[in-house]
XYZ file of C-alpha atoms in Angstrom:
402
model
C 13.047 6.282 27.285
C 13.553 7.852 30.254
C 9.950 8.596 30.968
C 8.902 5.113 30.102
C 11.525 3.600 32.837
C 9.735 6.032 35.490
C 6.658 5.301 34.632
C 7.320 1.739 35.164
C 8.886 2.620 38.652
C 5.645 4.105 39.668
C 3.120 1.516 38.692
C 5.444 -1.042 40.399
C 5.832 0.970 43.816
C 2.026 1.708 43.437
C 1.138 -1.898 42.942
C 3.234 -2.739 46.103
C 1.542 -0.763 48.277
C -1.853 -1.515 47.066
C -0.765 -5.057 47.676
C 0.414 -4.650 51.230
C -2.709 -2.745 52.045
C -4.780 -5.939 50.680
C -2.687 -8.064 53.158
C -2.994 -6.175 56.064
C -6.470 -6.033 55.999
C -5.985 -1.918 56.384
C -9.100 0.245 55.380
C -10.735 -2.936 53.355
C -12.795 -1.950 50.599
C -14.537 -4.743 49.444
C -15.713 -5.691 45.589
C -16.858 -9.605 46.514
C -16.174 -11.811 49.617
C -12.828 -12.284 49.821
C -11.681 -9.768 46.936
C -10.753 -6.326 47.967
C -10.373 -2.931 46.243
C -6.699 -2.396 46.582
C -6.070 -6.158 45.612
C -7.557 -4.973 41.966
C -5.464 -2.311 41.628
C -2.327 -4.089 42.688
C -3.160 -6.409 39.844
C -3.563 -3.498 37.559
C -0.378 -1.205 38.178
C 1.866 -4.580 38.228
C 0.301 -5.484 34.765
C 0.689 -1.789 33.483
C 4.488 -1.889 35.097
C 5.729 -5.155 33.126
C 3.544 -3.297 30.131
C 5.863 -0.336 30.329
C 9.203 -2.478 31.755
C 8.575 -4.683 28.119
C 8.059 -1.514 25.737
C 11.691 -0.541 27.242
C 12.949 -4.041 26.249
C 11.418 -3.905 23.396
C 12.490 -0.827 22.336
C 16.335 -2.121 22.812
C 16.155 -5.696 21.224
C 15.148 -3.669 18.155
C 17.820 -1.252 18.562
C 20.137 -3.509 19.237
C 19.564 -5.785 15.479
C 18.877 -2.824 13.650
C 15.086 -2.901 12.992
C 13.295 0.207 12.546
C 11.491 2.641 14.955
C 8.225 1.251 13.637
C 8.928 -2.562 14.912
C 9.221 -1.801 18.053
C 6.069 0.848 18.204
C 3.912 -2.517 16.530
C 5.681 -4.834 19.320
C 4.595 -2.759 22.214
C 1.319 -2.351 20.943
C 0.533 -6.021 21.075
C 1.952 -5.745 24.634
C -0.415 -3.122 25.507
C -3.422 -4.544 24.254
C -2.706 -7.871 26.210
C -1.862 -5.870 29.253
C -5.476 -4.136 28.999
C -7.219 -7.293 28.833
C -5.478 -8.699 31.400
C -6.354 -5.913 33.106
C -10.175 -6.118 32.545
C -9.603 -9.904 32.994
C -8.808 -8.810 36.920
C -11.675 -6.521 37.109
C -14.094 -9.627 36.678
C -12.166 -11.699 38.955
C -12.156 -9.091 41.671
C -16.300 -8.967 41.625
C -16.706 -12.639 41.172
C -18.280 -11.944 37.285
C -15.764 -14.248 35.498
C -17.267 -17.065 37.158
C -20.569 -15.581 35.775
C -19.786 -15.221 32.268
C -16.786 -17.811 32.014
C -19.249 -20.302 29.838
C -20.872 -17.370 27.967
C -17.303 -15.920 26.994
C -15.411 -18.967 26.505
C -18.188 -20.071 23.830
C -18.273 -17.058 22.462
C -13.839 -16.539 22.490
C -14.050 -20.431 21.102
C -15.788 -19.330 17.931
C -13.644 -16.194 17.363
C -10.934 -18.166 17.895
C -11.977 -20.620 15.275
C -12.601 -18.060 12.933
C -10.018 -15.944 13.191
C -7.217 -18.824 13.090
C -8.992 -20.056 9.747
C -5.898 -17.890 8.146
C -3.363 -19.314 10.300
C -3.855 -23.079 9.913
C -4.497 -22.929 6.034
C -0.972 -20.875 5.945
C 0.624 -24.153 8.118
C -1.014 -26.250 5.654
C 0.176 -24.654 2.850
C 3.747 -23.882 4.190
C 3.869 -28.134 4.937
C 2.113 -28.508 0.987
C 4.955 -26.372 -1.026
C 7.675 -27.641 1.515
C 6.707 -31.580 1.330
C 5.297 -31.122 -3.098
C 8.174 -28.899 -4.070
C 5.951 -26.737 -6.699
C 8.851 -24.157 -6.169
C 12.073 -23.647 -4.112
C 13.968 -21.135 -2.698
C 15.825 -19.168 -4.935
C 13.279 -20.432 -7.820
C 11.492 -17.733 -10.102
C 7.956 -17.791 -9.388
C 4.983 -15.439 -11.380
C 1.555 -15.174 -9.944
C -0.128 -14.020 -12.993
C -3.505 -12.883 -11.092
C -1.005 -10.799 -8.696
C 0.736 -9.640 -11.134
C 3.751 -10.312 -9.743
C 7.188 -12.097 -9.983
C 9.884 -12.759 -7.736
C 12.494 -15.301 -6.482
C 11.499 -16.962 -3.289
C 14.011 -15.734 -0.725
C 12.331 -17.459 2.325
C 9.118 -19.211 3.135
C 7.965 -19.633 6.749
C 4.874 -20.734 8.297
C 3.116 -18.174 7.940
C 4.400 -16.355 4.824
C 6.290 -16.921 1.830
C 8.809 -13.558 1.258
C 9.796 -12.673 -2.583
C 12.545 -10.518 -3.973
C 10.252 -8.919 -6.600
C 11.170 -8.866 -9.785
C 10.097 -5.969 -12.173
C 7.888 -3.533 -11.131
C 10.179 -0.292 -10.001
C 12.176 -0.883 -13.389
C 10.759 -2.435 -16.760
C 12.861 -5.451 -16.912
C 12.708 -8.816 -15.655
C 15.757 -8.013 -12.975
C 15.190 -8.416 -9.013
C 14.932 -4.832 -7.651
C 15.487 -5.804 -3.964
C 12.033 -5.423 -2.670
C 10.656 -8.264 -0.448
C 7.114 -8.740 -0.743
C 5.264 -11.057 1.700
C 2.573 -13.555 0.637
C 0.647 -15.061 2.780
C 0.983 -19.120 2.491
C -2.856 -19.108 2.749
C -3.115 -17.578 -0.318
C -0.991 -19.869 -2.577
C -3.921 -22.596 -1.999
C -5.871 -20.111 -4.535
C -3.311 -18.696 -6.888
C -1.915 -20.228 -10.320
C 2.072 -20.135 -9.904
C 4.203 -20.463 -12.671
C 8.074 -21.588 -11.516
C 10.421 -19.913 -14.191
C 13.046 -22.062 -12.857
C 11.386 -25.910 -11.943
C 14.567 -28.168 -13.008
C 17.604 -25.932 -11.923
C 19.413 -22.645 -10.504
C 20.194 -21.832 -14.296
C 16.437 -22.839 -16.056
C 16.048 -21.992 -19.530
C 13.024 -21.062 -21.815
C 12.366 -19.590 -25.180
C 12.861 -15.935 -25.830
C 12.418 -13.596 -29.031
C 14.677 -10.336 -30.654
C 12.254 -8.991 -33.284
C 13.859 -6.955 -35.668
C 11.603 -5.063 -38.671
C 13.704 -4.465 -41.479
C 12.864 -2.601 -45.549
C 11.687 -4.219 -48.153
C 14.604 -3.602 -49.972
C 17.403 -5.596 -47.629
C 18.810 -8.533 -48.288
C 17.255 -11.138 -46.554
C 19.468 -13.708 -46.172
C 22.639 -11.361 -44.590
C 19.789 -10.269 -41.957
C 18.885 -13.539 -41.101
C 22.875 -14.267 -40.718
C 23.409 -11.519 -38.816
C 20.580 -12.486 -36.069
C 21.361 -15.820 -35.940
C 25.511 -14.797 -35.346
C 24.508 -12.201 -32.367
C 22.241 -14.895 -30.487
C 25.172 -17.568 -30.967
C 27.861 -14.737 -30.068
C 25.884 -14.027 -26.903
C 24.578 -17.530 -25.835
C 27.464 -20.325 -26.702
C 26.837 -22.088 -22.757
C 23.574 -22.132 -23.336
C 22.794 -23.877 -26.974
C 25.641 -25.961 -25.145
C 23.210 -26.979 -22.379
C 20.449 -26.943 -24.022
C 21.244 -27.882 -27.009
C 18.973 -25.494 -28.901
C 20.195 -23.440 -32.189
C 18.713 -20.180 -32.770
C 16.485 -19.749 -35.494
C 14.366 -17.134 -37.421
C 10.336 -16.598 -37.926
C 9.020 -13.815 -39.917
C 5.634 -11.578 -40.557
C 4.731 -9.162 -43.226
C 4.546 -5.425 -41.948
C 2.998 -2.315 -43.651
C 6.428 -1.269 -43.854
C 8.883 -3.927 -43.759
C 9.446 -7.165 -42.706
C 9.392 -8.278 -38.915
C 12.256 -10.808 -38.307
C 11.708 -12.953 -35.155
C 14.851 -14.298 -33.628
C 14.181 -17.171 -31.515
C 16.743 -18.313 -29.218
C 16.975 -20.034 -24.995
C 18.312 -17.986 -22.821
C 18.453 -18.177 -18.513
C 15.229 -17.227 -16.762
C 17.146 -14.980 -14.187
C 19.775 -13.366 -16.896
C 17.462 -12.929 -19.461
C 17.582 -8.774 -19.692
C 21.039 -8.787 -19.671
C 21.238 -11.531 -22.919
C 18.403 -9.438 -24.509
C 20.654 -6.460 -24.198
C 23.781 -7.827 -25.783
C 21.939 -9.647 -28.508
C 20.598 -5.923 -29.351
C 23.595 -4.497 -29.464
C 25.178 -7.027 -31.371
C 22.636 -6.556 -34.261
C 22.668 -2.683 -34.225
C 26.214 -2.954 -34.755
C 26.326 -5.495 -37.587
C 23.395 -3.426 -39.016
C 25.725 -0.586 -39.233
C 28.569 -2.263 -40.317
C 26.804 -4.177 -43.458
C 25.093 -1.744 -46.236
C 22.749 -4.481 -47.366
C 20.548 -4.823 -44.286
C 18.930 -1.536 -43.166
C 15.849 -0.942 -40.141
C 12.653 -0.333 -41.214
C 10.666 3.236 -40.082
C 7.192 4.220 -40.022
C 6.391 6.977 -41.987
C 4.836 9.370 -39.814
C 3.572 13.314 -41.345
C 3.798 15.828 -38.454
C 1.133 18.305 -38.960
C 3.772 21.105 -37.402
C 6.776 20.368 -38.383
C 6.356 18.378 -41.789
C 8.163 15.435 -43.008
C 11.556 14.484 -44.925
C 11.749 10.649 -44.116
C 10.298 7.912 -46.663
C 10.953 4.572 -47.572
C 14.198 4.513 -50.326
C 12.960 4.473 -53.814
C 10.179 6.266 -53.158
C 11.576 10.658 -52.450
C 9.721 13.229 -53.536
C 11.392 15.073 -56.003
C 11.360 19.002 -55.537
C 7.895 19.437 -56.903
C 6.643 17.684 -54.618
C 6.622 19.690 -51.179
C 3.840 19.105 -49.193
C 1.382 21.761 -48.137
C -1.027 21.842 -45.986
C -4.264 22.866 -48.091
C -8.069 23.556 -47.160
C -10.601 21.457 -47.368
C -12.599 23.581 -48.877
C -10.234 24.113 -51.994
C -9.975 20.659 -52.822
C -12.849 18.809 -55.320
C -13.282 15.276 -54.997
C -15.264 14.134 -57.777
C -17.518 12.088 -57.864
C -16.698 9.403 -55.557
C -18.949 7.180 -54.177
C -19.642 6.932 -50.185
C -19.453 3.414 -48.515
C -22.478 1.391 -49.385
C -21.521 -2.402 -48.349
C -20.650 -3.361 -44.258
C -17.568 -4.350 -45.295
C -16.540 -0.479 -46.733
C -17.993 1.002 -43.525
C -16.173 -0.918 -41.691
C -12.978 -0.020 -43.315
C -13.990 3.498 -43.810
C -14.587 3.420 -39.667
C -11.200 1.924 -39.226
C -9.073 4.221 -41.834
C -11.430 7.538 -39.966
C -9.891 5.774 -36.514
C -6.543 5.450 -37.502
C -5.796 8.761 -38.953
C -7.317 10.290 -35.514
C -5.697 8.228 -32.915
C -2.085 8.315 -35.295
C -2.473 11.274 -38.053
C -2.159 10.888 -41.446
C 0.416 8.815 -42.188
C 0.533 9.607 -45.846
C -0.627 13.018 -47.891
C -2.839 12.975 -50.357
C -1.779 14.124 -53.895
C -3.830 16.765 -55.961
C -3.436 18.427 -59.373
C -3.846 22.360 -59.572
C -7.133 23.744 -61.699
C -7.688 27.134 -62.540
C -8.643 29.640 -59.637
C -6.874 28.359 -57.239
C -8.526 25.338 -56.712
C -7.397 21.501 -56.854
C -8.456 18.124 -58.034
C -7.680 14.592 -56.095
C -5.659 12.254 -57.902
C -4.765 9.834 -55.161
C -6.312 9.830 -51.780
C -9.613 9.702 -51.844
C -10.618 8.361 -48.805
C -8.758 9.779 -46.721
C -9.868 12.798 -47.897
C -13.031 11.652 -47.080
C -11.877 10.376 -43.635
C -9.958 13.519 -42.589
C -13.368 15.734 -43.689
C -15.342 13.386 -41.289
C -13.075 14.352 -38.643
C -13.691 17.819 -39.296
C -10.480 18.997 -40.486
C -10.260 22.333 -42.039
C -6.654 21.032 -43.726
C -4.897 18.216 -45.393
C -1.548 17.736 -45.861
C -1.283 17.631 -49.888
C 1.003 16.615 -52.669
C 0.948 19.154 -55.660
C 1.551 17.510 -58.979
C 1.111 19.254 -62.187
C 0.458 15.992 -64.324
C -0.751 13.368 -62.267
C 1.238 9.952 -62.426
C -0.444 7.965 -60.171
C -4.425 6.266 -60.552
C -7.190 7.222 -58.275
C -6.939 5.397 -54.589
């Protein structure tokens, strides 16, 4: 700082002495009749003086509201950059070249100036658009899907249009505090979807899924949904007038429960959580209703979890047993499209998830073994050039070929 204010001294003491030279005609140096030398560079050090005398101003308006280092670095560069073309503004005044070039350069600074302020007066358009149409306010929740973003509108000036964002840092729908800046010439070309047209407190449609076994009782899980979404929301099936209700979808391994309930655009993570809990809890607490697993076989570490009804007694540990030991029969290879195409599918499955189930074998004499069940993805696993399956051993097969 200190610098800066001596620097500014000097080009302001230089500048008056070039000046008083100019005025007392002393040692003339002339650039064009009537335009000296030291007149120039009086011109010059007073510009580069108020350049320097602003930075320091600069510097402590900043300060003085808190901003960051960086504000007032960006400030004072503008300043510079006008004090430099004022600068070379002078130089073609001294030799009489501005008069020269004025047409030239105002034609050509007319169509840069068109061009560049293209930006400027679609973002004044656009600012006077959303403020006089209303497509959203501030405070409103707002999701430019081709962005990818969402955010409440905190503020929206001529120029831009600042968002809290929403998302992003954390993987929730919660405002994080960020501000991001949008410029209002971009919302003439972006699809904008207002989570919040009618009020503070909008509402839309939200879903809890919930996969539970074959073997619950259907009804007490349906009860139990619908009491956690009308434990959590009460003020809003109040406003809105909306029960709860329940859609479903088979599963390989249970059933897939959809609860269906409003809740607020701008709480909605925090009713999602409690609506969780709630069911976890009643889950717990009633023995009829139980959470349906994936069975998944570790190739390292092996397996104990299946579906109830279905445990293997203590026969029937699973190995892990070479390809090269088991005979498949004769079992035909995919002839039709449509078994390719599900032989593809079952070979990418088992590679991008494992095998989900073993096969099971009977023992023959000399060590080797026979498939009962499992077939293809015996097949499948020996396309993907196993050298091991993991393998049921049965002594009397109960189960058909598969």
């Amino acid at each position: 700082m200190k610098g800066r204010v001596v620097t500014a001294v000097a080009f302001a003491a230089a500048s008056a002495g070039f000046f008083a030279l100019h005025v007392t005609g002393a040692c003339p140096v002339w650039l064009a009749p009537g335009r000296t030398l030291w007149q120039f560079l009086g011109i010059a050090c007073a510009v580069l003086a108020f350049r320097h005398a602003a930075g320091i101003l600069i510097a402590d308006w900043v300060r003085w509201r808190g901003g960051p280092e960086g504000e007032s670095r960006m400030l004072s560069g503008f300043v510079g950059v006008l004090a430099w073309v004022t600068v070379l503004g002078a130089l073609l005044y001294s030799v009489r070249a501005l008069d020269t070039i004025g047409g030239v350069a105002a034609l050509v600074g007319g169509s840069m100036l068109g061009w560049s302020l293209q930006a400027p007066v679609s973002g004044i358009a656009a600012w006077a658009l959303v403020t006089l149409k209303r497509p959203f306010r501030i405070g409103d929740r707002v999701l430019f899907p081709s962005l990818g973003l969402i955010g409440d509108v905190k503020r929206l000036d001529l120029m831009y249009a600042t968002l809290d964002q929403v998302g992003g840092a954390i993987g929730s729908e919660e405002a994080i505090g960020r501000n991001i800046l949008i410029p209002n010439a971009m919302l003439f070309s972006q699809v904008a979807i207002n989570y919040t047209p009618k009020a503070e407190a909008a509402y839309f449609l939200d879903e809890v899924v919930v996969r539970i076994t074959y073997d619950s009782d259907w009804d007490t899980a349906e009860q139990l949904l619908l009491d956690a979404a009308r434990e959590v929301t009460p003020d809003v099936i109040k406003e809105t007038g909306q029960q709860p209700y329940i859609r479903s979808d088979m599963w390989d391994y249970g059933i897939l429960l959809r609860l269906r309930y409003m809740t607020m655009a701008k709480d909605r993570p925090r009713i999602t959580h409690e609506i969780v809990r709630h069911i976890f809890k009643a889950v717990q607490l009633n023995p009829r209703v139980d959470i349906a697993m994936p069975f998944v076989y570790s190739f390292r570490k092996g397996t104990d979890g299946v579906m109830r009804g279905s445990l293997p007694g203590p026969s029937d540990a699973i190995q892990e047993i070479p390809l090269g030991l088991i005979e498949a029969g004769d079992v035909p290879l995919p002839a039709d499209p449509e078994e390719v195409a599900e032989a593809e599918e079952l070979v990418q499955n088992i590679r991008e998830r494992g095998l989900l189930q073993p096969i099971v074998v009977a023992p023959l004499p000399g060590g080797r073994y026979r498939i009962v069940v499992g077939h293809r993805r015996y097949l499948a696993c020996r396309t993907l050039g196993w050298k091991a399956i993991p393998a049921i051993v049965r002594s009397e097969p109960d189960a058909p070929p598969a």
